[in-house]
PDB file of C-alpha atoms in Angstrom:
ATOM      1  CA  MET U   1     -46.268   6.729  17.842  1.00 56.00           C
ATOM      2  CA  ALA U   2     -46.301  10.362  16.736  1.00 66.00           C
ATOM      3  CA  SER U   3     -43.466  11.704  14.653  1.00 74.00           C
ATOM      4  CA  PHE U   4     -41.377  14.615  15.873  1.00 86.00           C
ATOM      5  CA  ASN U   5     -39.267  16.581  13.371  1.00 90.00           C
ATOM      6  CA  ASN U   6     -37.905  19.381  15.689  1.00 93.00           C
ATOM      7  CA  ILE U   7     -37.488  18.624  19.314  1.00 97.00           C
ATOM      8  CA  LEU U   8     -36.402  21.390  21.626  1.00 97.00           C
ATOM      9  CA  CYS U   9     -34.849  20.413  25.004  1.00 98.00           C
ATOM     10  CA  ALA U  10     -33.892  23.264  27.347  1.00 97.00           C
ATOM     11  CA  VAL U  11     -30.879  22.346  29.542  1.00 97.00           C
ATOM     12  CA  ASP U  12     -29.825  24.282  32.607  1.00 95.00           C
ATOM     13  CA  PHE U  13     -27.452  21.466  33.647  1.00 94.00           C
ATOM     14  CA  ASP U  14     -29.457  20.319  36.707  1.00 95.00           C
ATOM     15  CA  ARG U  15     -30.340  16.709  37.097  1.00 96.00           C
ATOM     16  CA  ASN U  16     -33.843  16.997  35.802  1.00 97.00           C
ATOM     17  CA  SER U  17     -32.851  18.778  32.577  1.00 96.00           C
ATOM     18  CA  LEU U  18     -30.110  16.145  32.090  1.00 95.00           C
ATOM     19  CA  LEU U  19     -32.773  13.418  32.405  1.00 97.00           C
ATOM     20  CA  ALA U  20     -35.062  15.365  29.991  1.00 97.00           C
ATOM     21  CA  LEU U  21     -32.128  15.492  27.496  1.00 97.00           C
ATOM     22  CA  ARG U  22     -31.941  11.678  27.569  1.00 96.00           C
ATOM     23  CA  VAL U  23     -35.558  11.257  26.889  1.00 96.00           C
ATOM     24  CA  ALA U  24     -35.559  13.849  24.131  1.00 96.00           C
ATOM     25  CA  SER U  25     -32.545  12.143  22.665  1.00 96.00           C
ATOM     26  CA  GLU U  26     -34.428   8.778  22.589  1.00 95.00           C
ATOM     27  CA  LEU U  27     -37.480  10.529  21.028  1.00 94.00           C
ATOM     28  CA  ALA U  28     -35.302  12.053  18.328  1.00 95.00           C
ATOM     29  CA  ARG U  29     -33.673   8.815  17.598  1.00 94.00           C
ATOM     30  CA  SER U  30     -36.954   6.893  17.318  1.00 93.00           C
ATOM     31  CA  SER U  31     -38.662   9.562  15.137  1.00 93.00           C
ATOM     32  CA  LYS U  32     -35.426  10.410  13.144  1.00 93.00           C
ATOM     33  CA  GLY U  33     -36.092  14.054  14.106  1.00 94.00           C
ATOM     34  CA  ILE U  34     -33.568  16.819  15.011  1.00 96.00           C
ATOM     35  CA  LEU U  35     -32.827  17.532  18.573  1.00 97.00           C
ATOM     36  CA  HIS U  36     -32.243  21.240  19.423  1.00 97.00           C
ATOM     37  CA  ILE U  37     -30.400  21.480  22.774  1.00 97.00           C
ATOM     38  CA  PHE U  38     -30.916  24.926  24.227  1.00 97.00           C
ATOM     39  CA  HIS U  39     -29.394  26.816  27.098  1.00 96.00           C
ATOM     40  CA  VAL U  40     -30.235  30.394  28.215  1.00 95.00           C
ATOM     41  CA  VAL U  41     -27.434  32.301  30.041  1.00 92.00           C
ATOM     42  CA  GLY U  42     -28.875  34.801  32.396  1.00 82.00           C
ATOM     43  CA  LEU U  43     -27.402  38.279  32.039  1.00 72.00           C
ATOM     44  CA  PRO U  44     -24.780  38.837  34.743  1.00 65.00           C
ATOM     45  CA  SER U  45     -24.523  42.184  36.493  1.00 61.00           C
ATOM     46  CA  ASP U  46     -21.144  42.576  34.764  1.00 65.00           C
ATOM     47  CA  THR U  47     -22.050  42.222  31.064  1.00 62.00           C
ATOM     48  CA  SER U  48     -18.332  42.060  30.127  1.00 64.00           C
ATOM     49  CA  SER U  49     -18.386  38.408  31.479  1.00 73.00           C
ATOM     50  CA  PHE U  50     -21.249  37.354  29.296  1.00 74.00           C
ATOM     51  CA  GLU U  51     -19.009  36.091  26.500  1.00 78.00           C
ATOM     52  CA  LYS U  52     -17.123  33.883  28.871  1.00 83.00           C
ATOM     53  CA  LEU U  53     -20.417  32.425  30.268  1.00 84.00           C
ATOM     54  CA  GLU U  54     -21.769  31.922  26.767  1.00 87.00           C
ATOM     55  CA  THR U  55     -18.560  30.125  25.670  1.00 89.00           C
ATOM     56  CA  THR U  56     -18.545  27.933  28.758  1.00 91.00           C
ATOM     57  CA  ALA U  57     -22.173  26.947  28.254  1.00 92.00           C
ATOM     58  CA  GLN U  58     -21.596  26.242  24.513  1.00 93.00           C
ATOM     59  CA  ARG U  59     -18.676  23.917  25.432  1.00 95.00           C
ATOM     60  CA  LYS U  60     -20.618  22.144  28.169  1.00 95.00           C
ATOM     61  CA  LEU U  61     -23.538  21.564  25.884  1.00 94.00           C
ATOM     62  CA  GLU U  62     -21.280  20.284  23.071  1.00 94.00           C
ATOM     63  CA  ARG U  63     -19.641  17.723  25.433  1.00 94.00           C
ATOM     64  CA  LEU U  64     -22.915  16.727  26.943  1.00 93.00           C
ATOM     65  CA  ALA U  65     -24.537  16.172  23.592  1.00 94.00           C
ATOM     66  CA  SER U  66     -21.653  14.141  22.228  1.00 92.00           C
ATOM     67  CA  ARG U  67     -22.078  11.710  25.128  1.00 92.00           C
ATOM     68  CA  VAL U  68     -25.809  11.587  25.322  1.00 91.00           C
ATOM     69  CA  CYS U  69     -27.064  12.051  21.790  1.00 91.00           C
ATOM     70  CA  GLU U  70     -25.624   9.002  20.196  1.00 85.00           C
ATOM     71  CA  ALA U  71     -26.818   8.409  16.605  1.00 88.00           C
ATOM     72  CA  VAL U  72     -29.030  11.490  16.790  1.00 93.00           C
ATOM     73  CA  GLN U  73     -28.846  14.658  14.622  1.00 95.00           C
ATOM     74  CA  TYR U  74     -28.633  17.522  17.053  1.00 96.00           C
ATOM     75  CA  ARG U  75     -27.868  21.206  17.213  1.00 96.00           C
ATOM     76  CA  VAL U  76     -26.692  23.140  20.128  1.00 96.00           C
ATOM     77  CA  HIS U  77     -28.129  26.786  20.755  1.00 96.00           C
ATOM     78  CA  VAL U  78     -27.022  29.209  23.402  1.00 95.00           C
ATOM     79  CA  THR U  79     -28.569  32.632  24.025  1.00 92.00           C
ATOM     80  CA  ASP U  80     -28.986  35.141  26.732  1.00 88.00           C
ATOM     81  CA  GLY U  81     -32.042  36.567  28.608  1.00 89.00           C
ATOM     82  CA  ASN U  82     -35.001  35.396  30.590  1.00 91.00           C
ATOM     83  CA  PRO U  83     -35.243  31.561  30.153  1.00 93.00           C
ATOM     84  CA  ASP U  84     -39.110  31.565  30.195  1.00 93.00           C
ATOM     85  CA  VAL U  85     -39.198  33.976  27.301  1.00 95.00           C
ATOM     86  CA  GLU U  86     -36.333  32.713  25.286  1.00 95.00           C
ATOM     87  CA  ILE U  87     -37.513  29.094  25.402  1.00 96.00           C
ATOM     88  CA  LEU U  88     -40.870  30.126  24.033  1.00 97.00           C
ATOM     89  CA  LEU U  89     -39.240  32.243  21.356  1.00 97.00           C
ATOM     90  CA  MET U  90     -36.926  29.413  20.353  1.00 97.00           C
ATOM     91  CA  ALA U  91     -39.730  26.894  20.267  1.00 96.00           C
ATOM     92  CA  THR U  92     -41.760  29.201  17.906  1.00 96.00           C
ATOM     93  CA  HIS U  93     -38.779  29.901  15.730  1.00 96.00           C
ATOM     94  CA  LEU U  94     -37.903  26.280  15.325  1.00 95.00           C
ATOM     95  CA  ARG U  95     -41.516  25.267  15.032  1.00 93.00           C
ATOM     96  CA  ALA U  96     -40.745  22.605  17.645  1.00 93.00           C
ATOM     97  CA  ASN U  97     -43.201  19.856  17.998  1.00 81.00           C
TER      98      ASN U  97
END
């Protein structure tokens, strides 16, 4: 089995991304890699509410990770912008494999 050092899992809190997180967690556990859990907050029309959205997403990811990522080293990342672009940028930045 291939070894993965940096695993990026984008989570938008829908059912499919939660299932993907479980698979990524297992992959990280078996390869002893680091799991990077990533959420992109879309920019609201009222940018003053962004901080609240970001904080809420951060808390949700932390709670989710503590339940799903047992015995796995993980990091939680939250940013804003276009998910398509931000996920590719994060994958490049982390050198995810």
